[in-house]
Amino acid sequence: MYRTALRNVLAHKGRLLMTALAVMLGTAFVAGTMVFSDTFGKAMRDNNSKSYSDVSVQVVDYSAGSRTSAKPKGESGNASLTDATVQQLAALPGTANARGVVSGFTGVADRSGNLIGQFWAAKGANFAPAADGKDPRYPMAEGQGPKNGKEIALDRKTADKAGYRIGDTVRIAINGPVIEAKLTGVFTTDDPVVNSGGTLTLFDRATAQQLLLEPGHFSSIVLTAKPGTSEDALLAQVQPKVPSDRHFDVETGAKLKADEQEMITKATDSMRTMLLVFAGISLFVGIFIIANTFTMLVAQRTKELALLRAIGASRKQVTRSVLVEALAIGTVAALAGLLAGIGIGAGMQSLMGRLNENMPHGTLVIKPLTIAVTLAVGVLVTVLSALLPAVRAARIAPVAAMSSGDQPTSQKSLLVRNAIGSALTAGGLALIGFGASTGNDSGRLPVGLGALLALIGVFVLLPLLSRPVVALIGPLLRGLGGTPGKLAQQNAVRNPRRTASTAAALTIGLTLVSGLTVIGASVGGAIDKAVTSSMKSDYMVSGANHMSLSEQVPGQIAKAPGVAASSAVTTADWKFDGSGVTITGMDAGSFDQLAEVKLTSGATAALGQGKVLVDQDLATKLHLTAGSTVAVSYPDQSTGQLTVGGVYEKGGMLGPVLLANSEVAKHEPKPYITDVLVKGKDGATAALKQSLKDATGANPVIDVKSKQDVRDDFSQTITFALNLMYGLLAMSVLVAILGVINTLAMSVFERKREIGMLRAIGLDRRGIKRMVRLESVVISLFGAGIGLLLGCFIAWAINGTLKSSLSGLTTVLPFGQLALFLALAGVVGLVAAIWPARRASKLDILASIKTD
């Protein structure tokens, strides 16, 4: 029986090629993901392991903050890291060296005034020379370190990228006015920020403290232990000296390195999990192809299997013979997938290097686990997919050897199948509807479970759905294709199970693609509505990476030519009746010119009277109405009361609470300035935009955006996310195409006699090709149409669970894109039919008619 099974594999190797290819693609995706994530993770860990090479113990003051980050709230006490702290820690018996560190955001402009590198990887620090005038952390390749506020040093990569030389004037920016400084030194460093393509600017200590932190303060202190003193021993000496009244973190270098490694591992694991999910989708699609292939092979070999039963083969032997075929195909395909996956992993690593030359590189990592998982997945998926056809093969009665043709499907089996499918679909749709009705994230689990049940139920019901759906487009097929069109319709419904399993692969892909598209369009529409409904200003001036703007920027903007009104937008974290809320501050006098809220009670003029405006959700939660008072706890530990001057509808960009900047400043001496809104005398003009840029000194880290620019930023983020998902789903769509090709090719072989008879009675080669192509298009459109409907419904439900976190969210159906997806599915059907149609048209008439 085993020899017979292996001979069957060799005899049908052409018909099994697409099945093997589908398994290979899925396992290649799995192997490539694991190889790439392991290689990339190791390279990142090796790169970052140098970060703490000179650190025995590090003390970090997380409450110190920086001038570009949010001011810490709710901290008490006056202790901080100062020169005295550095000297105290340096005097410990186990300390060889103590270095105070200042760190924060610092952008560097190139000669054209543009920011070098990415804003999130632009760093500034202090130059900390030893007695010999050198800082071992930043050895100078050229020149010397900065000695005053007019001098800086740059890392080698940044200097070379911008073409700066010693003595050049460099424009740098923190979060306020642009600073011009002389380049006195170029240094080398193994800092991960620089190795990842970022920039590092060094200042003298006093300047770094003034610009990045506060005069006389450090953000951290790094200690190096004396020979013979362990890190843990030094840690024990340091801990009693660290102030206990603020949030300090004291860790050994080994612990910091381990934490960094763990963080990188978690990040790469998250990336691998996401990629493996899409690999799993591809393998799931491949299951339908494998099951369909073996079902058709079993049907074509009815007489052969029945003869084996007649001469003494048991049911178990027949089942095992089919499973041995699947095992052989799965093993070969998995091995090929492993080799292809290694190539994919290497290709992805190379692509990452080309997209960002500063990404860490390393040798390819191929773990035994990768090999074992890839082979196990490929073999198990193939064998399990062939299990049901194998069981069906064993049920073929020996008497079938005396007849030909497929064994008819019993009405009882179809009735059971339809009942199960209906129950699963109804249960899934009910769960989806229930989850959507909650309106918050508590409904996401029911929606997810319901979507899975509904998807499985629809798969089970596809044979039942195929007949009426294909019948609907019958007139169109006859109109387009004449007799071949009519034959294509009849072929598509002749074997509903085969049509359903072929279409199911495309159903999965289109469900996911259409669902993502609808969610993306809906979220984009809600964000666009929020921008347009609340932003009346012509321009928004913002810092890169949403950093806080300097308190000087609003004044500079207000004085710019062409400005009619402007206001800083500030934020603060206070407590209303014990509940934490985010306060948005704006100038009361210009609020109505720059922003808009839809009031349900009260008036915006209340802002000028020191009153607060709250959104409807917060008002409902705290039982507030216009005129009522609310108890407030401020960050400086004082308390008070505010009067509610109005209630507005939730939505827009302004948050749950609005208050005049003058009131915010009473308890926030240096509030966090997120943006500056600007209204022009002549509206949004190019001249006004240039005027605003000039007012900030053409600061490379400050953006001037129109309302449309703000929209575009949001839409680009959504578009990027969607394109990434489309790219990851492309593999599953490719596998689905292989499934259509495979089914059609095997169907042509199965219907050789029928095709021969059609040719004999006058249907020409062109008609045969048209028949096969139209059949393929019908199956593809059927699967795609079901997928589109299901995807849109699931997207509607998911949108329902997002309403609490994204106000104004409504389901938007992008009919143009959905129609394009349906059209592309038709094109997929045409492309998939090219080879089977060509093969069918070239069949010899007499040889086909004589086929058993």
Coordinates of C-alpha atoms in Angstrom, one line a residue, residues 117-366:
G117 CA 17.7 62.2 10.4
Q118 CA 14.4 61.5 12.2
F119 CA 13.1 63.8 14.9
W120 CA 12.7 60.8 17.3
A121 CA 16.4 60.0 17.0
A122 CA 17.8 63.5 17.5
K123 CA 19.7 63.7 20.8
G124 CA 21.7 66.2 22.8
A125 CA 24.1 65.5 25.7
N126 CA 26.8 67.1 27.8
F127 CA 30.5 66.8 27.1
A128 CA 32.1 65.6 30.4
P129 CA 35.9 65.8 30.1
A130 CA 38.2 64.2 32.6
A131 CA 41.3 65.9 34.0
D132 CA 43.1 65.4 30.6
G133 CA 40.3 67.3 28.9
K134 CA 39.0 64.2 27.1
D135 CA 35.6 62.5 27.5
P136 CA 36.3 58.7 27.2
R137 CA 32.6 58.2 26.2
Y138 CA 33.0 60.5 23.2
P139 CA 36.6 60.3 21.8
M140 CA 37.3 63.2 19.4
A141 CA 38.3 62.2 15.9
E142 CA 38.9 65.8 15.0
G143 CA 39.1 69.0 17.0
Q144 CA 38.1 69.3 20.6
G145 CA 35.1 69.2 22.8
P146 CA 32.8 72.3 23.4
K147 CA 33.9 74.7 26.2
N148 CA 31.1 77.3 26.1
G149 CA 27.6 78.1 24.8
K150 CA 28.8 79.0 21.4
E151 CA 30.5 75.7 20.7
I152 CA 29.2 72.2 19.9
A153 CA 30.6 68.8 18.8
L154 CA 28.8 66.4 16.4
D155 CA 29.1 62.7 15.9
R156 CA 31.1 61.6 12.8
K157 CA 28.1 60.3 10.9
T158 CA 26.0 63.5 11.3
A159 CA 29.0 65.7 10.3
D160 CA 29.7 63.7 7.2
K161 CA 26.1 63.5 6.2
A162 CA 25.7 67.3 6.3
G163 CA 29.2 68.0 5.0
Y164 CA 30.2 70.0 8.2
R165 CA 33.8 70.6 8.9
I166 CA 35.6 72.0 12.0
G167 CA 35.0 75.7 12.3
D168 CA 31.6 75.6 10.4
T169 CA 28.6 77.3 11.9
V170 CA 25.8 74.8 12.7
R171 CA 22.2 75.6 13.3
I172 CA 20.6 73.6 16.1
A173 CA 17.2 73.7 17.7
I174 CA 15.7 72.4 20.9
N175 CA 12.0 73.6 21.1
G176 CA 12.4 77.3 20.8
P177 CA 14.6 79.7 18.9
V178 CA 17.3 78.4 16.5
I179 CA 20.8 78.4 18.0
E180 CA 23.9 79.0 15.9
A181 CA 27.1 77.4 17.2
K182 CA 30.6 76.8 16.0
L183 CA 31.6 73.2 15.4
T184 CA 34.7 72.5 17.4
G185 CA 34.8 68.7 17.4
V186 CA 33.8 65.6 15.6
F187 CA 33.7 62.4 17.7
T188 CA 33.1 58.7 17.3
T189 CA 30.6 56.8 19.5
D190 CA 28.9 53.5 19.8
D191 CA 25.7 55.2 21.1
P192 CA 22.7 53.2 19.8
V193 CA 20.9 56.4 18.7
V194 CA 23.8 57.2 16.4
N195 CA 24.2 53.6 15.2
S196 CA 20.4 53.7 14.3
G197 CA 20.8 56.8 12.1
G198 CA 20.2 59.4 14.7
T199 CA 22.2 62.5 15.6
L200 CA 24.1 63.3 18.7
T201 CA 25.1 66.9 19.7
L202 CA 27.4 67.6 22.6
F203 CA 27.3 70.8 24.6
D204 CA 29.5 71.9 27.5
R205 CA 27.8 71.0 30.8
A206 CA 26.3 74.4 31.7
T207 CA 24.9 74.9 28.2
A208 CA 23.4 71.4 28.1
Q209 CA 21.7 72.0 31.5
Q210 CA 20.4 75.3 30.4
L211 CA 19.0 74.1 27.1
L212 CA 17.9 70.5 27.9
L213 CA 17.1 70.5 31.6
E214 CA 17.6 73.0 34.4
P215 CA 20.8 74.9 35.5
G216 CA 22.8 72.8 37.9
H217 CA 20.8 69.6 37.4
F218 CA 21.5 66.2 35.8
S219 CA 19.1 63.7 34.4
S220 CA 21.3 60.8 35.5
I221 CA 24.6 59.9 37.1
V222 CA 26.8 57.1 35.8
L223 CA 29.2 55.4 38.2
T224 CA 32.2 53.1 37.3
A225 CA 33.3 50.7 40.0
K226 CA 36.9 50.4 41.2
P227 CA 38.7 47.2 40.4
G228 CA 37.7 44.5 42.8
T229 CA 34.3 46.1 43.6
S230 CA 31.3 44.3 42.1
E231 CA 28.4 46.2 40.6
D232 CA 26.1 44.8 43.3
A233 CA 28.5 46.0 46.0
L234 CA 28.6 49.5 44.5
L235 CA 24.8 49.5 44.2
A236 CA 24.6 48.7 47.9
Q237 CA 26.8 51.8 48.7
V238 CA 24.8 54.1 46.3
Q239 CA 21.2 53.3 47.4
P240 CA 21.4 55.0 50.9
K241 CA 22.8 58.1 49.3
V242 CA 20.0 58.5 46.8
P243 CA 17.1 60.9 47.8
S244 CA 14.0 59.0 48.7
D245 CA 11.4 61.8 48.3
R246 CA 11.2 61.7 44.5
H247 CA 11.1 59.0 41.9
F248 CA 14.7 57.8 41.4
D249 CA 15.8 54.6 39.7
V250 CA 19.1 53.0 40.7
E251 CA 20.3 50.0 38.8
T252 CA 23.5 48.1 37.9
G253 CA 24.8 48.1 34.4
A254 CA 24.2 44.4 34.1
K255 CA 20.5 44.9 35.1
L256 CA 20.1 47.8 32.6
K257 CA 21.7 45.8 29.8
A258 CA 19.4 42.8 30.7
D259 CA 16.3 45.1 30.7
E260 CA 17.4 46.5 27.3
Q261 CA 17.8 43.0 25.9
E262 CA 14.4 42.0 27.2
M263 CA 12.8 45.0 25.7
I264 CA 14.4 44.3 22.3
T265 CA 13.3 40.6 22.6
K266 CA 9.7 41.6 23.3
A267 CA 9.7 44.0 20.4
T268 CA 11.0 41.4 18.0
D269 CA 8.6 38.8 19.4
S270 CA 5.7 41.2 18.8
M271 CA 6.9 41.7 15.2
R272 CA 7.3 38.0 14.7
T273 CA 3.8 37.3 16.1
M274 CA 2.2 39.8 13.7
L275 CA 4.1 38.3 10.7
L276 CA 3.2 34.7 11.8
V277 CA -0.5 35.7 12.0
F278 CA -0.4 36.5 8.3
A279 CA 1.7 33.4 7.6
G280 CA -1.1 31.4 9.4
I281 CA -3.7 33.1 7.2
S282 CA -1.7 31.9 4.1
L283 CA -1.5 28.4 5.5
F284 CA -5.3 28.5 6.3
V285 CA -6.0 29.4 2.7
G286 CA -3.7 26.6 1.6
I287 CA -5.8 24.1 3.6
F288 CA -8.7 24.6 1.2
I289 CA -6.4 23.9 -1.8
I290 CA -5.0 20.8 -0.3
A291 CA -8.4 19.4 0.8
N292 CA -9.8 20.3 -2.6
T293 CA -7.0 18.6 -4.5
F294 CA -7.1 15.4 -2.5
T295 CA -10.9 15.3 -2.8
M296 CA -10.7 15.5 -6.6
L297 CA -7.9 13.0 -6.7
V298 CA -9.9 10.5 -4.7
A299 CA -12.9 11.1 -6.9
Q300 CA -10.8 10.5 -10.0
R301 CA -9.4 7.3 -8.5
T302 CA -12.7 5.8 -7.4
K303 CA -12.3 2.7 -9.5
E304 CA -8.7 2.2 -8.4
L305 CA -9.5 2.6 -4.7
A306 CA -12.5 0.3 -5.0
L307 CA -10.4 -2.3 -6.7
L308 CA -7.9 -2.2 -3.8
R309 CA -10.8 -2.7 -1.4
A310 CA -12.1 -5.6 -3.6
I311 CA -8.7 -7.4 -3.5
G312 CA -8.4 -7.2 0.2
A313 CA -7.2 -3.8 1.3
S314 CA -8.9 -2.6 4.5
R315 CA -10.4 0.8 5.1
K316 CA -7.4 1.7 7.3
Q317 CA -5.0 0.8 4.6
V318 CA -6.8 2.9 2.1
T319 CA -6.9 5.9 4.5
R320 CA -3.2 5.4 5.3
S321 CA -2.3 5.3 1.6
V322 CA -3.9 8.7 1.0
L323 CA -2.3 10.1 4.1
V324 CA 1.1 8.8 3.0
E325 CA 0.7 10.7 -0.2
A326 CA -0.1 13.8 1.8
L327 CA 2.9 13.1 4.1
A328 CA 5.3 12.9 1.1
I329 CA 4.0 16.1 -0.5
G330 CA 4.1 17.9 2.9
T331 CA 7.6 16.8 3.6
V332 CA 9.0 17.8 0.2
A333 CA 7.0 21.1 0.2
A334 CA 8.1 22.0 3.8
L335 CA 11.8 21.3 3.0
A336 CA 11.5 23.6 -0.1
G337 CA 9.6 26.2 2.1
L338 CA 12.4 26.1 4.7
L339 CA 15.1 26.8 2.0
A340 CA 12.9 29.5 0.5
G341 CA 12.2 30.9 3.9
I342 CA 16.0 31.2 4.7
G343 CA 16.3 33.2 1.4
I344 CA 13.3 35.4 2.4
G345 CA 14.8 36.1 5.8
A346 CA 18.1 37.1 4.2
G347 CA 16.3 39.2 1.7
M348 CA 14.3 41.0 4.3
Q349 CA 17.5 41.7 6.3
S350 CA 19.1 43.1 3.1
L351 CA 16.0 45.2 2.4
M352 CA 16.0 46.7 5.8
G353 CA 19.6 47.6 5.3
R354 CA 18.8 49.3 2.0
L355 CA 15.8 51.2 3.4
N356 CA 17.9 52.4 6.4
E357 CA 21.7 52.0 6.1
N358 CA 22.0 52.5 9.8
M359 CA 20.0 49.5 10.8
P360 CA 22.2 46.9 12.6
H361 CA 23.5 44.1 10.6
G362 CA 24.5 40.6 11.7
T363 CA 25.0 37.1 10.4
L364 CA 21.9 35.1 9.5
V365 CA 20.5 33.2 12.5
I366 CA 18.9 29.8 11.7

